[in-house]
PDB file of C-alpha atoms in Angstrom:
ATOM      1  CA  MET A   1       0.058   0.006  -0.011  1.00 51.00           C
ATOM      2  CA  ALA A   2       2.835   2.342   0.755  1.00 55.00           C
ATOM      3  CA  ARG A   3       4.183   1.646  -2.673  1.00 52.00           C
ATOM      4  CA  ILE A   4       0.941   2.683  -4.334  1.00 51.00           C
ATOM      5  CA  CYS A   5       0.671   5.862  -2.149  1.00 47.00           C
ATOM      6  CA  SER A   6       4.391   6.591  -3.191  1.00 51.00           C
ATOM      7  CA  LEU A   7       3.623   6.070  -6.826  1.00 43.00           C
ATOM      8  CA  MET A   8       0.506   8.343  -6.566  1.00 46.00           C
ATOM      9  CA  TRP A   9       2.556  11.161  -5.089  1.00 44.00           C
ATOM     10  CA  LEU A  10       4.977  10.852  -7.986  1.00 48.00           C
ATOM     11  CA  LEU A  11       2.258  10.765 -10.731  1.00 47.00           C
ATOM     12  CA  LEU A  12      -0.149  13.312  -9.124  1.00 47.00           C
ATOM     13  CA  PRO A  13       1.979  16.449 -10.041  1.00 52.00           C
ATOM     14  CA  ALA A  14       2.577  15.080 -13.621  1.00 50.00           C
ATOM     15  CA  ALA A  15      -1.206  14.495 -14.092  1.00 49.00           C
ATOM     16  CA  ALA A  16      -1.993  18.059 -12.558  1.00 50.00           C
ATOM     17  CA  GLY A  17       0.630  19.495 -15.095  1.00 51.00           C
ATOM     18  CA  VAL A  18      -1.120  17.872 -18.055  1.00 48.00           C
ATOM     19  CA  LEU A  19      -4.449  19.149 -16.942  1.00 52.00           C
ATOM     20  CA  ALA A  20      -3.133  22.597 -16.439  1.00 54.00           C
ATOM     21  CA  ALA A  21      -1.118  22.799 -19.569  1.00 54.00           C
ATOM     22  CA  PRO A  22      -1.889  25.917 -21.709  1.00 58.00           C
ATOM     23  CA  ALA A  23      -4.214  25.554 -24.532  1.00 61.00           C
ATOM     24  CA  LEU A  24      -2.706  25.638 -28.026  1.00 67.00           C
ATOM     25  CA  LYS A  25      -2.658  29.060 -29.490  1.00 70.00           C
ATOM     26  CA  GLU A  26      -5.256  29.395 -32.154  1.00 70.00           C
ATOM     27  CA  LYS A  27      -4.010  30.350 -35.644  1.00 63.00           C
ATOM     28  CA  PRO A  28      -4.596  33.875 -36.502  1.00 56.00           C
ATOM     29  CA  PRO A  29      -7.397  34.449 -39.073  1.00 55.00           C
ATOM     30  CA  LYS A  30      -6.439  34.206 -42.579  1.00 65.00           C
ATOM     31  CA  GLU A  31      -6.113  37.622 -44.128  1.00 67.00           C
ATOM     32  CA  PRO A  32      -8.462  38.404 -46.962  1.00 78.00           C
ATOM     33  CA  THR A  33      -7.037  37.932 -50.294  1.00 92.00           C
ATOM     34  CA  ILE A  34      -6.887  40.105 -53.546  1.00 95.00           C
ATOM     35  CA  ILE A  35      -7.663  37.079 -55.558  1.00 96.00           C
ATOM     36  CA  GLY A  36     -11.120  37.330 -57.169  1.00 95.00           C
ATOM     37  CA  GLU A  37     -13.397  39.429 -59.114  1.00 95.00           C
ATOM     38  CA  TRP A  38     -14.134  43.027 -58.016  1.00 96.00           C
ATOM     39  CA  VAL A  39     -16.424  45.955 -59.178  1.00 95.00           C
ATOM     40  CA  ARG A  40     -15.191  49.546 -58.787  1.00 95.00           C
ATOM     41  CA  VAL A  41     -17.445  51.736 -56.549  1.00 95.00           C
ATOM     42  CA  ASP A  42     -15.123  54.779 -56.241  1.00 95.00           C
ATOM     43  CA  HIS A  43     -12.308  56.499 -58.239  1.00 95.00           C
ATOM     44  CA  LYS A  44     -10.119  59.495 -57.659  1.00 95.00           C
ATOM     45  CA  ASN A  45      -7.297  60.622 -59.896  1.00 94.00           C
ATOM     46  CA  ALA A  46      -4.961  63.288 -58.531  1.00 94.00           C
ATOM     47  CA  GLY A  47      -7.460  64.041 -55.764  1.00 93.00           C
ATOM     48  CA  THR A  48     -10.341  64.654 -58.310  1.00 94.00           C
ATOM     49  CA  PRO A  49     -13.312  62.382 -58.078  1.00 93.00           C
ATOM     50  CA  VAL A  50     -13.997  60.559 -61.288  1.00 92.00           C
ATOM     51  CA  GLY A  51     -17.624  60.205 -62.351  1.00 84.00           C
ATOM     52  CA  PRO A  52     -19.275  56.936 -62.733  1.00 77.00           C
ATOM     53  CA  ASP A  53     -17.996  54.843 -65.684  1.00 76.00           C
ATOM     54  CA  HIS A  54     -20.349  54.479 -68.735  1.00 81.00           C
ATOM     55  CA  ALA A  55     -20.535  50.784 -67.653  1.00 86.00           C
ATOM     56  CA  THR A  56     -19.539  48.702 -64.652  1.00 90.00           C
ATOM     57  CA  HIS A  57     -15.845  48.385 -64.219  1.00 90.00           C
ATOM     58  CA  HIS A  58     -14.669  44.878 -63.302  1.00 91.00           C
ATOM     59  CA  GLN A  59     -11.105  43.738 -62.428  1.00 92.00           C
ATOM     60  CA  VAL A  60     -10.132  40.130 -61.677  1.00 94.00           C
ATOM     61  CA  PHE A  61      -6.925  39.216 -59.895  1.00 96.00           C
ATOM     62  CA  SER A  62      -6.198  35.387 -60.529  1.00 95.00           C
ATOM     63  CA  ALA A  63      -4.011  33.110 -58.435  1.00 95.00           C
ATOM     64  CA  ASP A  64      -1.606  32.504 -61.396  1.00 95.00           C
ATOM     65  CA  GLY A  65      -0.702  36.318 -61.341  1.00 95.00           C
ATOM     66  CA  GLN A  66      -2.857  37.486 -64.153  1.00 94.00           C
ATOM     67  CA  TRP A  67      -4.910  40.788 -63.829  1.00 92.00           C
ATOM     68  CA  GLU A  68      -7.797  41.479 -66.233  1.00 91.00           C
ATOM     69  CA  TYR A  69     -10.263  44.214 -66.465  1.00 88.00           C
ATOM     70  CA  TRP A  70     -13.302  45.157 -68.509  1.00 88.00           C
ATOM     71  CA  TYR A  71     -16.315  47.459 -68.693  1.00 87.00           C
ATOM     72  CA  GLY A  72     -19.876  46.083 -68.997  1.00 85.00           C
ATOM     73  CA  ALA A  73     -20.446  42.392 -69.756  1.00 80.00           C
ATOM     74  CA  ARG A  74     -17.840  39.828 -69.249  1.00 76.00           C
ATOM     75  CA  GLY A  75     -16.021  38.742 -72.366  1.00 67.00           C
ATOM     76  CA  GLN A  76     -15.308  42.256 -73.490  1.00 70.00           C
ATOM     77  CA  SER A  77     -11.875  42.404 -71.787  1.00 70.00           C
ATOM     78  CA  ASN A  78      -9.839  45.382 -72.221  1.00 70.00           C
ATOM     79  CA  GLY A  79      -6.572  43.674 -71.405  1.00 71.00           C
ATOM     80  CA  SER A  80      -4.749  41.322 -69.321  1.00 81.00           C
ATOM     81  CA  MET A  81      -1.351  41.940 -67.587  1.00 87.00           C
ATOM     82  CA  LYS A  82       0.757  40.181 -64.930  1.00 93.00           C
ATOM     83  CA  TYR A  83       0.731  41.405 -61.460  1.00 95.00           C
ATOM     84  CA  VAL A  84       2.890  40.786 -58.366  1.00 95.00           C
ATOM     85  CA  THR A  85       2.054  41.477 -54.724  1.00 96.00           C
ATOM     86  CA  ASP A  86       4.223  41.520 -51.619  1.00 96.00           C
ATOM     87  CA  THR A  87       2.381  40.929 -48.522  1.00 94.00           C
ATOM     88  CA  ARG A  88       5.438  41.253 -46.316  1.00 94.00           C
ATOM     89  CA  GLN A  89       5.371  44.999 -46.767  1.00 94.00           C
ATOM     90  CA  SER A  90       3.049  47.242 -44.705  1.00 95.00           C
ATOM     91  CA  PRO A  91       0.847  48.142 -46.546  1.00 96.00           C
ATOM     92  CA  PRO A  92       1.187  45.268 -49.070  1.00 97.00           C
ATOM     93  CA  THR A  93       2.556  46.325 -52.420  1.00 97.00           C
ATOM     94  CA  ILE A  94       1.333  45.612 -55.852  1.00 96.00           C
ATOM     95  CA  ASP A  95       2.965  45.989 -59.267  1.00 94.00           C
ATOM     96  CA  ILE A  96       0.683  45.591 -62.418  1.00 92.00           C
ATOM     97  CA  GLY A  97       2.186  45.184 -65.891  1.00 88.00           C
ATOM     98  CA  MET A  98       5.433  46.773 -65.113  1.00 65.00           C
ATOM     99  CA  GLY A  99       7.003  46.074 -68.499  1.00 62.00           C
ATOM    100  CA  GLY A 100       8.523  48.412 -70.985  1.00 61.00           C
ATOM    101  CA  ASN A 101       5.244  50.149 -71.411  1.00 62.00           C
ATOM    102  CA  GLY A 102       5.082  51.034 -67.908  1.00 75.00           C
ATOM    103  CA  GLY A 103       2.059  49.870 -65.785  1.00 88.00           C
ATOM    104  CA  TYR A 104       1.049  50.581 -62.159  1.00 92.00           C
ATOM    105  CA  ARG A 105       3.122  50.634 -58.980  1.00 94.00           C
ATOM    106  CA  GLY A 106       1.101  50.733 -55.770  1.00 96.00           C
ATOM    107  CA  ILE A 107      -0.152  49.644 -52.415  1.00 98.00           C
ATOM    108  CA  TYR A 108      -3.403  47.881 -51.529  1.00 97.00           C
ATOM    109  CA  LYS A 109      -5.538  46.827 -48.716  1.00 97.00           C
ATOM    110  CA  VAL A 110      -8.556  44.377 -48.380  1.00 97.00           C
ATOM    111  CA  GLU A 111     -10.862  45.101 -45.490  1.00 96.00           C
ATOM    112  CA  GLY A 112     -13.800  42.486 -45.545  1.00 95.00           C
ATOM    113  CA  ASP A 113     -15.232  42.684 -49.165  1.00 96.00           C
ATOM    114  CA  THR A 114     -13.651  45.982 -50.004  1.00 97.00           C
ATOM    115  CA  LEU A 115     -10.324  46.390 -51.910  1.00 98.00           C
ATOM    116  CA  THR A 116      -8.629  49.760 -52.104  1.00 98.00           C
ATOM    117  CA  LEU A 117      -5.717  50.314 -54.548  1.00 97.00           C
ATOM    118  CA  CYS A 118      -3.559  53.417 -54.607  1.00 98.00           C
ATOM    119  CA  LEU A 119      -1.460  53.413 -57.733  1.00 96.00           C
ATOM    120  CA  ALA A 120       1.234  55.483 -59.409  1.00 95.00           C
ATOM    121  CA  ILE A 121       1.440  55.172 -63.175  1.00 89.00           C
ATOM    122  CA  GLY A 122       4.733  54.154 -64.847  1.00 84.00           C
ATOM    123  CA  ASN A 123       7.947  54.593 -63.121  1.00 83.00           C
ATOM    124  CA  ARG A 124       6.631  57.133 -60.523  1.00 88.00           C
ATOM    125  CA  GLU A 125       7.423  56.537 -56.839  1.00 92.00           C
ATOM    126  CA  ARG A 126       5.198  53.978 -55.116  1.00 95.00           C
ATOM    127  CA  PRO A 127       2.573  55.631 -52.878  1.00 96.00           C
ATOM    128  CA  LYS A 128       3.071  55.251 -49.132  1.00 95.00           C
ATOM    129  CA  THR A 129      -0.467  56.133 -48.087  1.00 96.00           C
ATOM    130  CA  PHE A 130      -3.870  55.867 -49.567  1.00 97.00           C
ATOM    131  CA  GLU A 131      -4.198  59.315 -50.613  1.00 94.00           C
ATOM    132  CA  SER A 132      -4.761  61.074 -53.895  1.00 94.00           C
ATOM    133  CA  SER A 133      -4.360  64.755 -54.148  1.00 92.00           C
ATOM    134  CA  ALA A 134      -2.901  67.306 -56.669  1.00 90.00           C
ATOM    135  CA  ASP A 135       0.374  67.144 -54.724  1.00 89.00           C
ATOM    136  CA  GLN A 136       0.204  63.330 -54.750  1.00 86.00           C
ATOM    137  CA  PRO A 137      -1.142  62.529 -58.228  1.00 90.00           C
ATOM    138  CA  THR A 138      -2.069  58.883 -57.788  1.00 95.00           C
ATOM    139  CA  THR A 139      -5.183  56.961 -58.924  1.00 95.00           C
ATOM    140  CA  LEU A 140      -7.211  55.691 -55.913  1.00 96.00           C
ATOM    141  CA  TRP A 141      -9.694  52.870 -56.789  1.00 95.00           C
ATOM    142  CA  VAL A 142     -12.254  51.370 -54.355  1.00 97.00           C
ATOM    143  CA  PHE A 143     -13.791  47.938 -55.310  1.00 97.00           C
ATOM    144  CA  GLN A 144     -16.374  45.598 -53.817  1.00 97.00           C
ATOM    145  CA  ARG A 145     -15.854  41.912 -54.114  1.00 97.00           C
ATOM    146  CA  VAL A 146     -18.262  40.205 -56.548  1.00 95.00           C
ATOM    147  CA  LYS A 147     -19.781  37.164 -54.616  1.00 89.00           C
ATOM    148  CA  SER A 148     -20.289  33.932 -56.519  1.00 79.00           C
ATOM    149  CA  LYS A 149     -23.846  32.875 -57.022  1.00 72.00           C
ATOM    150  CA  ASP A 150     -23.118  29.377 -55.797  1.00 58.00           C
TER     151      ASP A 150
END
């Protein structure tokens, strides 16, 4: 009986440690992604609001690095270019079609179903904030995510 009691005194602290072990930390929630289809809801250029488009402006960022946009019905694409993001930067950066013909260099943020892009055209310096003014002639686009009908 003394052996059993001694053994219990040895195992009891170990069992208590297992019961009181801290819970595993939950993984942080996955950040919303830029990948998907978006519809533009606001547009400023060099601080000046740009009126509504003649037709709905869509943009699609695909997982394979393709950026496509069109106005109106799908199938009437105005172009397709490569894009590259860097989510290690704060805010994340994006380069769209930065080939010999220029393209866009900018920053972006995804908040829920809203995508905001602040872009400089061509080889201008990348914006550091989500501002567009006469002093900071950037293009500021705001999009809403298109939800699938499934």
